[in-house]
Every structure is written in structure tokens, then in C-alpha cells.
mmCIF file of C-alpha atoms and ligand atoms in Angstrom:
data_model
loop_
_atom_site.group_PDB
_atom_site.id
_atom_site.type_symbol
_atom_site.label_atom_id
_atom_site.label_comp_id
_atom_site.label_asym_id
_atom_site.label_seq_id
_atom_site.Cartn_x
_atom_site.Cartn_y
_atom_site.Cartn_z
ATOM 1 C CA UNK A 88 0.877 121.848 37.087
ATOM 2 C CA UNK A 89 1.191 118.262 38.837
ATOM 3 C CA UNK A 90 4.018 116.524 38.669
ATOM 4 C CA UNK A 91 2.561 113.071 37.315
ATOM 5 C CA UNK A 92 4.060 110.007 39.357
ATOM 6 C CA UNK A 93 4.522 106.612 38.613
ATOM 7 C CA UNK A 94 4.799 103.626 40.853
ATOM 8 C CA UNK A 95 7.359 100.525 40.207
ATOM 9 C CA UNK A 96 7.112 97.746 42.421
ATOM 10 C CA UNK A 97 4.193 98.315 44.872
ATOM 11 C CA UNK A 98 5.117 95.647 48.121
ATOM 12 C CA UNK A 99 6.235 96.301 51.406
ATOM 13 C CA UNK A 100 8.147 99.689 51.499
ATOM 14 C CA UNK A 101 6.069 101.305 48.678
ATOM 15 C CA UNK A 102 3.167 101.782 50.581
ATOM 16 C CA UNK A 103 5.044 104.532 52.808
ATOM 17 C CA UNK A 104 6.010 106.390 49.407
ATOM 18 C CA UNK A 105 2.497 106.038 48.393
ATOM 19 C CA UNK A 106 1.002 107.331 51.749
ATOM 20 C CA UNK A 107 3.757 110.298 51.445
ATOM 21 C CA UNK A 108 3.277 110.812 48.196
ATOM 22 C CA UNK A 109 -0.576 111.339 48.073
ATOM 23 C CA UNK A 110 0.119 113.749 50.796
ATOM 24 C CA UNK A 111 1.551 116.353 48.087
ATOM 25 C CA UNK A 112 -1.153 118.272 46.354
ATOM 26 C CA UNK A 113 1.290 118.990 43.933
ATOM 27 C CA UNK A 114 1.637 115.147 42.740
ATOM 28 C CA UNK A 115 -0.722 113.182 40.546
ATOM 29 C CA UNK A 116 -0.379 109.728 41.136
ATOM 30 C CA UNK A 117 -0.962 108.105 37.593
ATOM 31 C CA UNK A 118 0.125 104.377 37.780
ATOM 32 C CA UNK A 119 1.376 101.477 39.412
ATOM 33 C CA UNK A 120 3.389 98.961 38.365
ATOM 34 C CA UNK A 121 3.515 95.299 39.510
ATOM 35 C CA UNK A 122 4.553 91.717 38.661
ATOM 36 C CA UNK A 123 1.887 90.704 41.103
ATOM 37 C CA UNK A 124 -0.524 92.710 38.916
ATOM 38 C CA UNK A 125 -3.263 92.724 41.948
ATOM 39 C CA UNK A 126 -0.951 95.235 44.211
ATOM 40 C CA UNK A 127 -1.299 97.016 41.197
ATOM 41 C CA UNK A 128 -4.889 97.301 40.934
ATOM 42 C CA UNK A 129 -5.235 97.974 45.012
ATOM 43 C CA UNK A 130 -2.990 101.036 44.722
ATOM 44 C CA UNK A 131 -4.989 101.807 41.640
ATOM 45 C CA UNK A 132 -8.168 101.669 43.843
ATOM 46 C CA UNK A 133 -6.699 103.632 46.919
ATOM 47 C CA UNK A 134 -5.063 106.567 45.255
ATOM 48 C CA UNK A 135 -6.208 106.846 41.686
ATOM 49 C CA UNK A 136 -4.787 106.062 38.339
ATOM 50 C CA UNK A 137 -4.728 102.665 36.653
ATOM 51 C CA UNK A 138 -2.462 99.541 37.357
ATOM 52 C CA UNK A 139 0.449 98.025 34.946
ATOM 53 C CA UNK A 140 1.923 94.371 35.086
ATOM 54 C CA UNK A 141 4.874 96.106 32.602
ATOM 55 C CA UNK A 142 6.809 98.829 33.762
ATOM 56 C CA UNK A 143 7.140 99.952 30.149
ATOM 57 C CA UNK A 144 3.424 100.042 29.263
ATOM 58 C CA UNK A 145 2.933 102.450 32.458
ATOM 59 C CA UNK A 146 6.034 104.687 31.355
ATOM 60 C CA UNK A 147 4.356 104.522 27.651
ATOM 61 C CA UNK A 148 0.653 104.894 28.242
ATOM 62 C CA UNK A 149 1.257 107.563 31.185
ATOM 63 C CA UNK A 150 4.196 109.450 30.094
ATOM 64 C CA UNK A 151 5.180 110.041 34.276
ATOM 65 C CA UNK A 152 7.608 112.700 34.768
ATOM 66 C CA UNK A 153 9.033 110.692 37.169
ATOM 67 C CA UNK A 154 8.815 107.100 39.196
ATOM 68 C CA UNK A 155 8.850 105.791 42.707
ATOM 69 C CA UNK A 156 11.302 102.298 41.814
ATOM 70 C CA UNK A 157 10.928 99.925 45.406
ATOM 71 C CA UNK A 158 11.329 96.721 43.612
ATOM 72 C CA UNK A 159 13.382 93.936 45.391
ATOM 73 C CA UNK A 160 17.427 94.293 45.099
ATOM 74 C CA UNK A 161 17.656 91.960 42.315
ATOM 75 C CA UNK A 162 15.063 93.462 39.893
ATOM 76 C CA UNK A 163 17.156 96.512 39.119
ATOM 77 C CA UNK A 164 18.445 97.688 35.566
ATOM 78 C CA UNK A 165 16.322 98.051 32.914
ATOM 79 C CA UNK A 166 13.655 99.446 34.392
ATOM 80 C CA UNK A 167 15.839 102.684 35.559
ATOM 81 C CA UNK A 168 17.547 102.084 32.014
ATOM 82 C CA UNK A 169 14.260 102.524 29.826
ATOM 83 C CA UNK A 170 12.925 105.241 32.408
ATOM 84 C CA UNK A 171 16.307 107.316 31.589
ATOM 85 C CA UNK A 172 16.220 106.759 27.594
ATOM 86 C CA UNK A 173 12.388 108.588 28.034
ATOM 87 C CA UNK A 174 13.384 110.700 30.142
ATOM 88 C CA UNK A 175 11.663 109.630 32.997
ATOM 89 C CA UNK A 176 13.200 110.739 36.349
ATOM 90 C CA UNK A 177 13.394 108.609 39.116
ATOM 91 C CA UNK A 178 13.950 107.811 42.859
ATOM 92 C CA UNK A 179 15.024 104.466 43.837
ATOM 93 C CA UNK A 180 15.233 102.615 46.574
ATOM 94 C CA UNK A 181 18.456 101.245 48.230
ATOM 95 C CA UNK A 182 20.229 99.197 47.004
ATOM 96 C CA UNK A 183 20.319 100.124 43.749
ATOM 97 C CA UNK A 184 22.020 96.683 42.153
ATOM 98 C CA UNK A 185 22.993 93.378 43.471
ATOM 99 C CA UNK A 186 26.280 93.846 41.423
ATOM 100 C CA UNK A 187 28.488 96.332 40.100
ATOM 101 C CA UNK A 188 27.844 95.711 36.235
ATOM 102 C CA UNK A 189 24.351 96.458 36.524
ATOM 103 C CA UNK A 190 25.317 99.538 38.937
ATOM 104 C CA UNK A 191 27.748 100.662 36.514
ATOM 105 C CA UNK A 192 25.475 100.469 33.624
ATOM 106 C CA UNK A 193 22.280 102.337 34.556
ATOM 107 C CA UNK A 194 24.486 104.826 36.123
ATOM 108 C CA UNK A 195 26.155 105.488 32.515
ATOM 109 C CA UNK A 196 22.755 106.175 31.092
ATOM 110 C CA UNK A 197 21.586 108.026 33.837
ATOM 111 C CA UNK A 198 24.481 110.470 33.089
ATOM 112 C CA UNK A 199 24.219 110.822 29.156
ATOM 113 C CA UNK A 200 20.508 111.489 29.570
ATOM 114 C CA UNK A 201 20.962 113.851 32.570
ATOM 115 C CA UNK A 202 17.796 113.062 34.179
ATOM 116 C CA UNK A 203 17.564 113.622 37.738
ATOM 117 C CA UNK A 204 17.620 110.520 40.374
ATOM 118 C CA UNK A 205 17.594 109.887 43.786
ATOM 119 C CA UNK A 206 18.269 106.855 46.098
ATOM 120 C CA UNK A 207 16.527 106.392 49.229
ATOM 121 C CA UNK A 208 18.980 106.729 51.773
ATOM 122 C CA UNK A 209 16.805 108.022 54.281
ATOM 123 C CA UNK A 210 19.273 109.274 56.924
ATOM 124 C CA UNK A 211 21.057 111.586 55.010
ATOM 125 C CA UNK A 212 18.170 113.978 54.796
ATOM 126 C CA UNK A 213 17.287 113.293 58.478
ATOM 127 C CA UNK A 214 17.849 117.117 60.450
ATOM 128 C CA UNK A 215 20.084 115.533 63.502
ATOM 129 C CA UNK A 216 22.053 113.978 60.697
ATOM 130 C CA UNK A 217 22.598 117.003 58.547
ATOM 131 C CA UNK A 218 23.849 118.776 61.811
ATOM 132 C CA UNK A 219 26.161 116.531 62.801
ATOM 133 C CA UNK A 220 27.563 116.431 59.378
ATOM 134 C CA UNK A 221 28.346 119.979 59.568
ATOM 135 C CA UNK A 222 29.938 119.795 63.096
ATOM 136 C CA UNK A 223 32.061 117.192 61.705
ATOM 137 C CA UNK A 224 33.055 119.138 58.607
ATOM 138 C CA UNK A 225 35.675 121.014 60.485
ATOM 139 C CA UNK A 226 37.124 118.487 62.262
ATOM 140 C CA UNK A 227 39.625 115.858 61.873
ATOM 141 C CA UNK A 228 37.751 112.067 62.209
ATOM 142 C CA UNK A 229 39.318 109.544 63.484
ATOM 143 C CA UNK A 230 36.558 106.513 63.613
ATOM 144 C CA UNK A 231 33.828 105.713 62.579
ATOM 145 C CA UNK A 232 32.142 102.979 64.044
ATOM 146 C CA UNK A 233 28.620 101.653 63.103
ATOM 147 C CA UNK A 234 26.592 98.835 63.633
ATOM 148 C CA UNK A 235 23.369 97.419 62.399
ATOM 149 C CA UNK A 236 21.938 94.701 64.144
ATOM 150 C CA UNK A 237 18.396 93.449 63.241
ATOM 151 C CA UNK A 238 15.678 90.882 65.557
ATOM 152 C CA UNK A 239 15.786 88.594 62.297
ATOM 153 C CA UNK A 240 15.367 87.855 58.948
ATOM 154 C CA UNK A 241 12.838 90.473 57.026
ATOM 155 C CA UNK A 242 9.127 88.220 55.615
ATOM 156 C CA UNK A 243 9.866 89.007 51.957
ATOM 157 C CA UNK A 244 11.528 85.399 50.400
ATOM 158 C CA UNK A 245 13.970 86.591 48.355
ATOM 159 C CA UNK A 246 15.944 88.438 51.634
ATOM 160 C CA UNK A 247 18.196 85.001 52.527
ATOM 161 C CA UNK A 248 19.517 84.204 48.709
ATOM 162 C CA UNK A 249 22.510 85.943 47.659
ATOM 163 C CA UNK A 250 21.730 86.708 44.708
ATOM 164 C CA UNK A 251 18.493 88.031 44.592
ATOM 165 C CA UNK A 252 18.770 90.339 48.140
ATOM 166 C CA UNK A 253 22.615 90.180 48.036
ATOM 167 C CA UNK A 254 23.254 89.818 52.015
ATOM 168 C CA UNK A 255 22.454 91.868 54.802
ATOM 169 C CA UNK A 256 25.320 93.818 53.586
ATOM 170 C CA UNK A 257 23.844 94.966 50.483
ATOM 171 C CA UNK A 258 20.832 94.909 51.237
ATOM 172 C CA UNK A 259 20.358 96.500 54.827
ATOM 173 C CA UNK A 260 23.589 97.849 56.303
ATOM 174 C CA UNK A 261 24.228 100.033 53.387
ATOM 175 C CA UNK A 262 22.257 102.490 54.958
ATOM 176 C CA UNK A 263 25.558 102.717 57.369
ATOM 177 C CA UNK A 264 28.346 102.673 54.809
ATOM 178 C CA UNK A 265 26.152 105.052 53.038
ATOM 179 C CA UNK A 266 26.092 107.350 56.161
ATOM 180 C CA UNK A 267 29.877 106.399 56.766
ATOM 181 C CA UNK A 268 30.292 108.223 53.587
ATOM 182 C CA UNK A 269 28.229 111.317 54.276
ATOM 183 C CA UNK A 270 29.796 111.753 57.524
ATOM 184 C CA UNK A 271 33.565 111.325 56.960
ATOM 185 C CA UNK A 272 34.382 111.261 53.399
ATOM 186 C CA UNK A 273 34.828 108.545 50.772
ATOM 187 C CA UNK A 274 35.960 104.531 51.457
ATOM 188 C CA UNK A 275 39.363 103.697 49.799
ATOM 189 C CA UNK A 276 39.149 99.776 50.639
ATOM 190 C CA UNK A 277 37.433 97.594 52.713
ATOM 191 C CA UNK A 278 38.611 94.130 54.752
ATOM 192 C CA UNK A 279 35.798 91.701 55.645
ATOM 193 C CA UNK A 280 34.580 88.630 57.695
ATOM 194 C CA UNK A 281 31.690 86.663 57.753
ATOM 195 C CA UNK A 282 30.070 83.795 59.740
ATOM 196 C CA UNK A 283 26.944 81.663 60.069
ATOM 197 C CA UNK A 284 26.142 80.993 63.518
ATOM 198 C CA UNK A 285 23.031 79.545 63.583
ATOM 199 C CA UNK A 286 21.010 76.717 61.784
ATOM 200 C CA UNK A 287 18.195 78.689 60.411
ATOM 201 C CA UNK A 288 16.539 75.445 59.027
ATOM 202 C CA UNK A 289 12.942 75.610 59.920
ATOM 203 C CA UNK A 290 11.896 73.054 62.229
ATOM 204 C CA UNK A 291 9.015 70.799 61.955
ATOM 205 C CA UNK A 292 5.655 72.909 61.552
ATOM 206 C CA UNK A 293 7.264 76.368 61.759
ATOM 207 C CA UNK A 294 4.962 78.752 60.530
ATOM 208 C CA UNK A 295 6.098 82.600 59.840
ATOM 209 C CA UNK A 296 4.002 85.210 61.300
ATOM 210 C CA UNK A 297 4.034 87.867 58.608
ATOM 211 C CA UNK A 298 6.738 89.678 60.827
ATOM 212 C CA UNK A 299 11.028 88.951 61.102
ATOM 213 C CA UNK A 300 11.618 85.485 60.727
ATOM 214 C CA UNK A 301 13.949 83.211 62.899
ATOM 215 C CA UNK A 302 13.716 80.426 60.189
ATOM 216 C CA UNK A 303 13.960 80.123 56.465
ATOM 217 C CA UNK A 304 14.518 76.990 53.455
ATOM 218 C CA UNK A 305 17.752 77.441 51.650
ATOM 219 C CA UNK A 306 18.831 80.277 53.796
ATOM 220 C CA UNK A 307 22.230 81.540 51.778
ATOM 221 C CA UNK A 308 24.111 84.550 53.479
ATOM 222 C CA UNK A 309 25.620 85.660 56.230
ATOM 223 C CA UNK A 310 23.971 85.985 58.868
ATOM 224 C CA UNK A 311 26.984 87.978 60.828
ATOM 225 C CA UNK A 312 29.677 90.166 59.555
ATOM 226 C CA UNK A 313 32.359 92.675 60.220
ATOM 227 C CA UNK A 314 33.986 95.118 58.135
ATOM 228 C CA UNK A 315 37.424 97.355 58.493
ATOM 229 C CA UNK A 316 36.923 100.158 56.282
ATOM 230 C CA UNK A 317 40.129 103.274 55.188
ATOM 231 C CA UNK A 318 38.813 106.444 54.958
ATOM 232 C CA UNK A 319 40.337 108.917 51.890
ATOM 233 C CA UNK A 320 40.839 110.932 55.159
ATOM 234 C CA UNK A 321 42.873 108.660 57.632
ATOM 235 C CA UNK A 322 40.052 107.722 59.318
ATOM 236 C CA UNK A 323 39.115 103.944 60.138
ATOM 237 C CA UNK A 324 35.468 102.492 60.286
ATOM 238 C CA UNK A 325 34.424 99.570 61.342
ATOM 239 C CA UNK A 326 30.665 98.140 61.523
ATOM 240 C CA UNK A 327 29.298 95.261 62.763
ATOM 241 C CA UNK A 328 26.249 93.929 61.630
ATOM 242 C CA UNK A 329 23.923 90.967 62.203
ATOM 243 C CA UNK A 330 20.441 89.266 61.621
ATOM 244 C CA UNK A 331 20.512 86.748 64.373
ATOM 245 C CA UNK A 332 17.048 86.721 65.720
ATOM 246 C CA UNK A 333 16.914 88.611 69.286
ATOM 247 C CA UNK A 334 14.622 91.312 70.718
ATOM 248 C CA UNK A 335 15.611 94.550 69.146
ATOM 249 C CA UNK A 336 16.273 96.266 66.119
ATOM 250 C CA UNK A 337 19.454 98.320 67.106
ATOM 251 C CA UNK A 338 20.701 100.718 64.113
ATOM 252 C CA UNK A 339 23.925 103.775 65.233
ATOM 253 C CA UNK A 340 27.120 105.221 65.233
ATOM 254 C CA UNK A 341 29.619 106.752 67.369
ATOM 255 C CA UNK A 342 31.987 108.991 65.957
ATOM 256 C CA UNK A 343 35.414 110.050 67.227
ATOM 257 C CA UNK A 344 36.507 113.434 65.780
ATOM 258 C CA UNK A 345 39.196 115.977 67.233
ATOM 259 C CA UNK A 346 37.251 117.700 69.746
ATOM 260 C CA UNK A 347 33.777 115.662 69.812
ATOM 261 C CA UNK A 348 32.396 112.007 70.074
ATOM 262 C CA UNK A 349 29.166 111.633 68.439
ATOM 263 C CA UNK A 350 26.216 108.963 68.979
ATOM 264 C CA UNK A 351 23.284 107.720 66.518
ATOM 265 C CA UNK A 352 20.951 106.067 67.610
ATOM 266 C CA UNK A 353 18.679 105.488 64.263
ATOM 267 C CA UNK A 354 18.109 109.496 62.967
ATOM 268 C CA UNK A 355 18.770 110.836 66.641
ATOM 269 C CA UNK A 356 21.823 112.069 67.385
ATOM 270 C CA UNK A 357 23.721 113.563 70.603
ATOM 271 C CA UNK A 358 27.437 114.837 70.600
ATOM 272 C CA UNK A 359 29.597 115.807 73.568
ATOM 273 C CA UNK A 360 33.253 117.758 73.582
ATOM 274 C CA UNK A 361 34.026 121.274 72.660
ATOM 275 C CA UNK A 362 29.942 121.132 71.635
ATOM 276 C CA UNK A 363 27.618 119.616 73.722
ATOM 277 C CA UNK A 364 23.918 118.898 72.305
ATOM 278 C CA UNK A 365 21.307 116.525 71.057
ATOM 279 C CA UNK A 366 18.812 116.679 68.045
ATOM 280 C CA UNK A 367 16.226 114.278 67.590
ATOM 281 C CA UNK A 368 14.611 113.980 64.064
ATOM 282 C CA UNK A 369 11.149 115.039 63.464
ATOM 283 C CA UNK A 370 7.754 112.414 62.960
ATOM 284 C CA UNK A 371 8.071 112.533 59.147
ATOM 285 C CA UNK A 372 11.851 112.417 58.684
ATOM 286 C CA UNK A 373 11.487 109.521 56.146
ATOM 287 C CA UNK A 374 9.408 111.525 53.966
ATOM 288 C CA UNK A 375 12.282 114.046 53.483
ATOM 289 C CA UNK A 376 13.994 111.874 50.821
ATOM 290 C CA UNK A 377 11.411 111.659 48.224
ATOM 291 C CA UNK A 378 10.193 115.171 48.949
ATOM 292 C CA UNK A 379 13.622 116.344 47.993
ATOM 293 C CA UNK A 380 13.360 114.026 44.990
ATOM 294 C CA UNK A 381 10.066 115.677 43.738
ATOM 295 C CA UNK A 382 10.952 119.151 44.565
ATOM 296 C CA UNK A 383 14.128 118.743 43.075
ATOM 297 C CA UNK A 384 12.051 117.603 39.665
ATOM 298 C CA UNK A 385 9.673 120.206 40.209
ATOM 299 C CA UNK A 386 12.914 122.684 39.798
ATOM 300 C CA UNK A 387 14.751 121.190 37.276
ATOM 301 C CA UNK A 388 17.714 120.863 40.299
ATOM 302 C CA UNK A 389 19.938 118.093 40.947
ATOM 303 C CA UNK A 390 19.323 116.219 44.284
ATOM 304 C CA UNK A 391 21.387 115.237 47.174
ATOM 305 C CA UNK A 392 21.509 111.573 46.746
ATOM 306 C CA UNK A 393 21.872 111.340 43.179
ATOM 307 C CA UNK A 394 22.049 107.205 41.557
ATOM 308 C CA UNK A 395 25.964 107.810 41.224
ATOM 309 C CA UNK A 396 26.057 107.875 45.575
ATOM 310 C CA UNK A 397 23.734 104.515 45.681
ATOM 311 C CA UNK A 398 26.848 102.900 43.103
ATOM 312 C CA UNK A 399 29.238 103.961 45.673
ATOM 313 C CA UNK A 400 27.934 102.891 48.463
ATOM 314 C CA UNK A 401 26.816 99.230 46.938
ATOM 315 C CA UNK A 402 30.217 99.420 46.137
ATOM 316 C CA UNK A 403 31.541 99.247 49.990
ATOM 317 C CA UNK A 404 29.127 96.725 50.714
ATOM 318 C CA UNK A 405 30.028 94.342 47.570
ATOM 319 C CA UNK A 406 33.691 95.034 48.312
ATOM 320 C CA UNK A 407 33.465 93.627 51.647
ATOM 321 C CA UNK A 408 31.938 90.083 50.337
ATOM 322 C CA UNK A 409 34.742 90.552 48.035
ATOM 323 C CA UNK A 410 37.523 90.931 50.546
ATOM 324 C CA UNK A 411 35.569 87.691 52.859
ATOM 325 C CA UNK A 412 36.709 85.983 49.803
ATOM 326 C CA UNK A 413 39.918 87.040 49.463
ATOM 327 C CA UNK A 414 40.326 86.075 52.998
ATOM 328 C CA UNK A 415 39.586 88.722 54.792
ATOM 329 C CA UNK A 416 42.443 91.033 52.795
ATOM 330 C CA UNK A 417 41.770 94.734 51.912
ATOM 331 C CA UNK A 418 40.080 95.018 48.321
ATOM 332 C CA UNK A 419 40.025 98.932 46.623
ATOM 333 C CA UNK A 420 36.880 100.833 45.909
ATOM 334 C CA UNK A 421 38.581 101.563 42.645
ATOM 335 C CA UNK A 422 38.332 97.993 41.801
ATOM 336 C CA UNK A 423 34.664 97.858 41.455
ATOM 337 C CA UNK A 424 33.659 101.850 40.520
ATOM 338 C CA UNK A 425 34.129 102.690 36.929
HETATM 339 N N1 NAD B 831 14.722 102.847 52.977
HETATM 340 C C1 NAD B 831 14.122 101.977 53.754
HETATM 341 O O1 NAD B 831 13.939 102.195 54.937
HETATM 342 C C2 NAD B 831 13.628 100.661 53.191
HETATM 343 C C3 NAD B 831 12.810 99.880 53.972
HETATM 344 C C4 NAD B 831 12.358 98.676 53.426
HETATM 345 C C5 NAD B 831 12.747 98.278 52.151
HETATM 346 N N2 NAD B 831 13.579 99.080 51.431
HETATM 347 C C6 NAD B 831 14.048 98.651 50.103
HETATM 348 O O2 NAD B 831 12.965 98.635 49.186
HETATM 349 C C7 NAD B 831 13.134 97.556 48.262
HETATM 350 C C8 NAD B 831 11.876 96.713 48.251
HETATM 351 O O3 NAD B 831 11.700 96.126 49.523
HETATM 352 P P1 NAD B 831 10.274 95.556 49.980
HETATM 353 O O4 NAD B 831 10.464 95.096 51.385
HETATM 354 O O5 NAD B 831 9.207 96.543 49.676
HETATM 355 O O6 NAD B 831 10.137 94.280 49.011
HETATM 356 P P2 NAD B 831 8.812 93.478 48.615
HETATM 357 O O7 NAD B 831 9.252 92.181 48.094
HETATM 358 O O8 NAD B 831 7.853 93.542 49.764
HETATM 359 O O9 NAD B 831 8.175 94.366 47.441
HETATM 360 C C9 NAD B 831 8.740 94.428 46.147
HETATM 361 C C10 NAD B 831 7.636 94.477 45.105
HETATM 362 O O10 NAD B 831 8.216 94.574 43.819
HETATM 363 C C11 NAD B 831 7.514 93.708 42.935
HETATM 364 N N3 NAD B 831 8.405 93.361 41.816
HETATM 365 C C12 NAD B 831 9.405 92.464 41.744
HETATM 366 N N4 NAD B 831 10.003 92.494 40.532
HETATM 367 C C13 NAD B 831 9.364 93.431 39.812
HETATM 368 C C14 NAD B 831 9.522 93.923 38.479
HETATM 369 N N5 NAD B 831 10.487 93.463 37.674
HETATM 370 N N6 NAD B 831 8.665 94.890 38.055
HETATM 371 C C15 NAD B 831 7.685 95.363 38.867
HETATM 372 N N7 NAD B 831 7.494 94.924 40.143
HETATM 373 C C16 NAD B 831 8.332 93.989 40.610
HETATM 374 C C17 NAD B 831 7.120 92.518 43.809
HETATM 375 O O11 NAD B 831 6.043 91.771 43.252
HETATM 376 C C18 NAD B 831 6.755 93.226 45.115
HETATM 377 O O12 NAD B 831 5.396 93.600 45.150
HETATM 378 C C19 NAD B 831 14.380 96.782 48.717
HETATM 379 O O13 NAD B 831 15.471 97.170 47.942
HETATM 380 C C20 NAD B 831 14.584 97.233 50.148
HETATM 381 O O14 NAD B 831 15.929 97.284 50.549
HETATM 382 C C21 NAD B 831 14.005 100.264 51.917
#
């Protein structure tokens, strides 16, 4: 039988889970969900099913097995929460919270209900990135270094206020403290800097073009920051990141184990040393992650990327903001996880 799938939050980044998703024969696309009710009703229209202003109402009138949650950073909580207490399983899309309490709370229902969740770190399930995981497994690290540097500030309006996006650290780079993670083991603490180094105010008749922006009103984070992250292992990490308008979106690692220095460049991946290759990830790598999430229902398995790896790696990112206000001193994992 069809797995029956609902749809939370249906703007930017949910269109490539609905294009993936009606791909599966074995999914039945019920319902979409919507504040802006009319994204609702044009995913209704494309793919079948009906359209919900009230995330409850589709989990009540549809009964989903599961949901597809891509609603913006700050909108996270209660709808995993009343998913979980019906048993609804769900993916979700990084980040999972804007702050710890809410992190910490959905992922204590999410573990008395037992349903199965997964977040959307894309680049864990990517095949260069799986490999290079394993060549690392046997292998002392010794640094981890990432960066994430982006041609400017993403169109959706929430993405420059704190607390509704929760900073290009939150909101963005945890795709590389996620993958620091997966790669070299767990963070013990974090030390953090940020700066503003350009006037984003928009000048006189600036009009956005639908694509990155290089202006925005009451622009409110960071737009450039460094971190200094201590490995479980002994292994440092550092990664830079920064939304400064400029050409290129430029997203990577190297790694520097006994034996082998890796390089990322987005889900590629090339390693020299006592191994020498290069794997580069296939057209449809970022369907892998909710595939795995529906097969994974399908089975009745736990996946990879369960909700309790999103907490930890908001975690990282929230502990570095943490430590910029501390003055740049180290601030424990163990501080913020429960
Ligand atoms: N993995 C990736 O590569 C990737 C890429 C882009 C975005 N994302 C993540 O996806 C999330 C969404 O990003 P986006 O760019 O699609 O944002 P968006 O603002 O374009 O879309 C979010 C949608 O959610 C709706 N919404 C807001 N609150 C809601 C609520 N309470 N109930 C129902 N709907 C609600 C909005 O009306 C909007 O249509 C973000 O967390 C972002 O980090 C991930």
C-alpha cells in the first residue's frame, strides 16, 4: 500500500521534496499545508490531494503516515510535537529549532512516542561523503576545516532577523558542523567570533530580483563568522563562513587525518595519501535523504539522521553565538544538550 504523505510548509525548498516525492510510485501525496493557504492550493493542483491553512486539520482529516516539515527556522515545535502525539512520522528540514528549548522539547516527545524522523542534512547521504567517512573511520583526524561562504543574503525575509532564521550559523552552515560531526566524531565546545562588515542598508530604489540579495531593512546577524571547534577525539575544526555578497557560492572541507588529506567541494570529494581517489556524487544525490526517510517508514526502521542529530548539531551552531558572547571563550556542548 502507499505510504500517504503530507506536506508542511510548501515555499522555496519544498518544491524539490514535492518534485522527488511524486517521483515514488509508492507515495500518495495527500495534503499540503500552508500559512499562505494559496501555495497550498497550487501543490494541491499539481500533485493531487487537497490544501490545509492548519497543520492539524491536514494531520486530522488525512491521517498521513508521515510529513515533509520545510517551514522557516522559527516555525518549529508544535507542529513536529502534535505530528509525534498521532503518530505521525516525519522528516524535517534543517535546522530543526532556533533555540535549544524548543530542540530539546520536540526531541523528548519524539522519543516517548518512538516515531521515526529524519532531518535533512543532505550530505550525509551523499555517496562521495559516505566513502570518505569510512576511509576516515580508521584513522586518527587531526582537522577539520570547513567553510561556507555564500554570494549573499537568501530572498526569503525572515533570513537577516535573529530570531526568526537564527544567523547564517543556524541556519546555513549547519550543514558543515553537521558534516563535522559525521566525519570526525562529536563537538565538546566551541569558541566563536563574529563581525558585520558591510552596511547592508538598501539604498535609494533598490529593488531585489527574486535571487540572493546584497541589501535588506533591519538586517540583524552576522554577516561573517569564525568558529574553533574540540573534537571528543583530539581533533580541532575550524570553519569560516560568510554571506557577504560576491560571485560564488563556495561550500567544502579539507580534512587532515594520519595518512590522508581530504577535499569537499559541495558532495564531491577527492583524497590523496596512503589512498589516492575521487568520487563525485550522482544527479539526484539530494533526493537520497528523504528516500531514506520514506523507506525507512515503509520498514518500520530507524533512519540515519534521526531529529536527536539535527539537536546536536543546532547545538554547535547556537553554542558558537553563545561563546561570541562570552567573548569569544569556549562554551560546552553539554551546556545546551539535555
Ligand atoms: N537542505 C537544503 O538544501 C535546504 C535548502 C533550502 C532551505 N532549506 C531549509 O528549509 C526551510 C525552509 O526554507 P525555504 O527557503 O523553503 O523558506 P520559505 O520561506 O521559502 O518557505 C517556508 C514556507 O513555510 C510557510 N510557513 C511558515 N510558517 C508556517 C506554519 N506555521 N505552518 C505552515 N506553513 C508555514 C511559509 O508561508 C512558506 O511558504 C529552512 O529551514 C531552510 O534552512 C534547506
Amino acid at each position: 500500500m502507499a505510504l500517504k504523505v503530507g506536506f508542511v510548509g510548501v515555499g522555496g525548498i519544498a518544491h524539490r521534496h514535492l518534485e522527488y516525492a511524486s517521483k515514488r510510485p509508492d507515495v500518495a501525496m495527500v495534503g499540503y499545508c500552508d500559512v499562505a493557504l494559496e501555495r497550498a492550493r497550487q501543490c494541491a493542483a499539481t500533485y493531487g490531494g487537497n490544501a490545509y491553512e492548519r497543520f492539524v486539520d491536514l494531520y486530522d482529516q488525512e491521517q498521513p503516515d508521515a510529513i515533509v516539515i520545510c517551514t522557516p527556522p522559527f516555525a518549529h515545535g508544535d507542529i513536529e510535537e502534535e505530528a509525534a502525539r498521532r503518530g505521525i512520522h516525519f522528516f524535517v528540514e534543517k535546522p530543526v529549532a532556533v533555540n535549544m528549548a524548543t530542540a530539546n522539547r520536540v526531541a523528548q516527545v519524539v522519543a516517548e512516542t518512538g516515531i521515526i524522523t529524519q532531518v535533512g542534512y543532505m550530505f550525509r547521504t551523499a555517496e562521495p561523503i559516505k566513502k570518505v567517512r569510512q576511509l576516515l573511520s580508521t584513522r586518527a583526524v587531526a582537522m577539520v576545516q570547513a567553510h561556507y561562504y555564500m554570494p549573499g543574503l537568501p530572498p526569503p525575509t525572515w533570513w537577516p532577523k535573529m530570531e526568526l532564521g537564527g544567523g547564517q550559523l543556524v541556519e546555513q552552515a549547519t550543514h558543515m558542523l553537521d558534516l563535522g560531526r559525521f566525519l570526525a566524531g562529536e563537538v565538546v565546545s566551541v569558541s566563536g567570533r563574529t563581525a558585520r562588515v558591510r552596511d547592508w542598508t538598501p539604498p535609494a530604489g533598490y529593488q531585489p530580483d527574486g535571487g540572493m540579495r546584497k541589501y535588506a531593512d533591519d538586517f540583524g546577524i552576522p554577516d561573517t563568522t569564525g568558529l574553533v571547534m574540540q573534537y571528543e577525539s583530539g581533533a580541532l575544526g575550524t570553519l569560516s563562513c560568510s554571506l557577504v555578497p560576491q560571485k560564488a557560492w563556495d561550500v567544502g572541507f579539507k580534512v587532515v587525518a594520519d595518512g590522508l588529506l581530504v577535499t569537499i567541494e559541495g558532495a564531491n570529494a577527492r583524497w590523496t595519501g596512503d589512498e589516492e581517489g575521487e568520487m563525485n556524487a550522482g544527479d539526484d544525490w539530494p533526493s537520497y535523504v528523504l528516500y531514506e526517510f520514506f523507506d525507512a517508514v515503509k520498514a518500520g526502521k530507524k533512519t540515519d539522521i534521526p531529529y536527536a542529530e539535527g539537536v546536536r548539531s543546532l547545538a554547535i551552531s547556537l553554542a558558537g553565538y553563545e561563546s561570541v558572547q562570552r567573548g569569544g571563550a569556549p562554551v560546552s556542548l553539554a551546556e545546551l544538550i539535555e
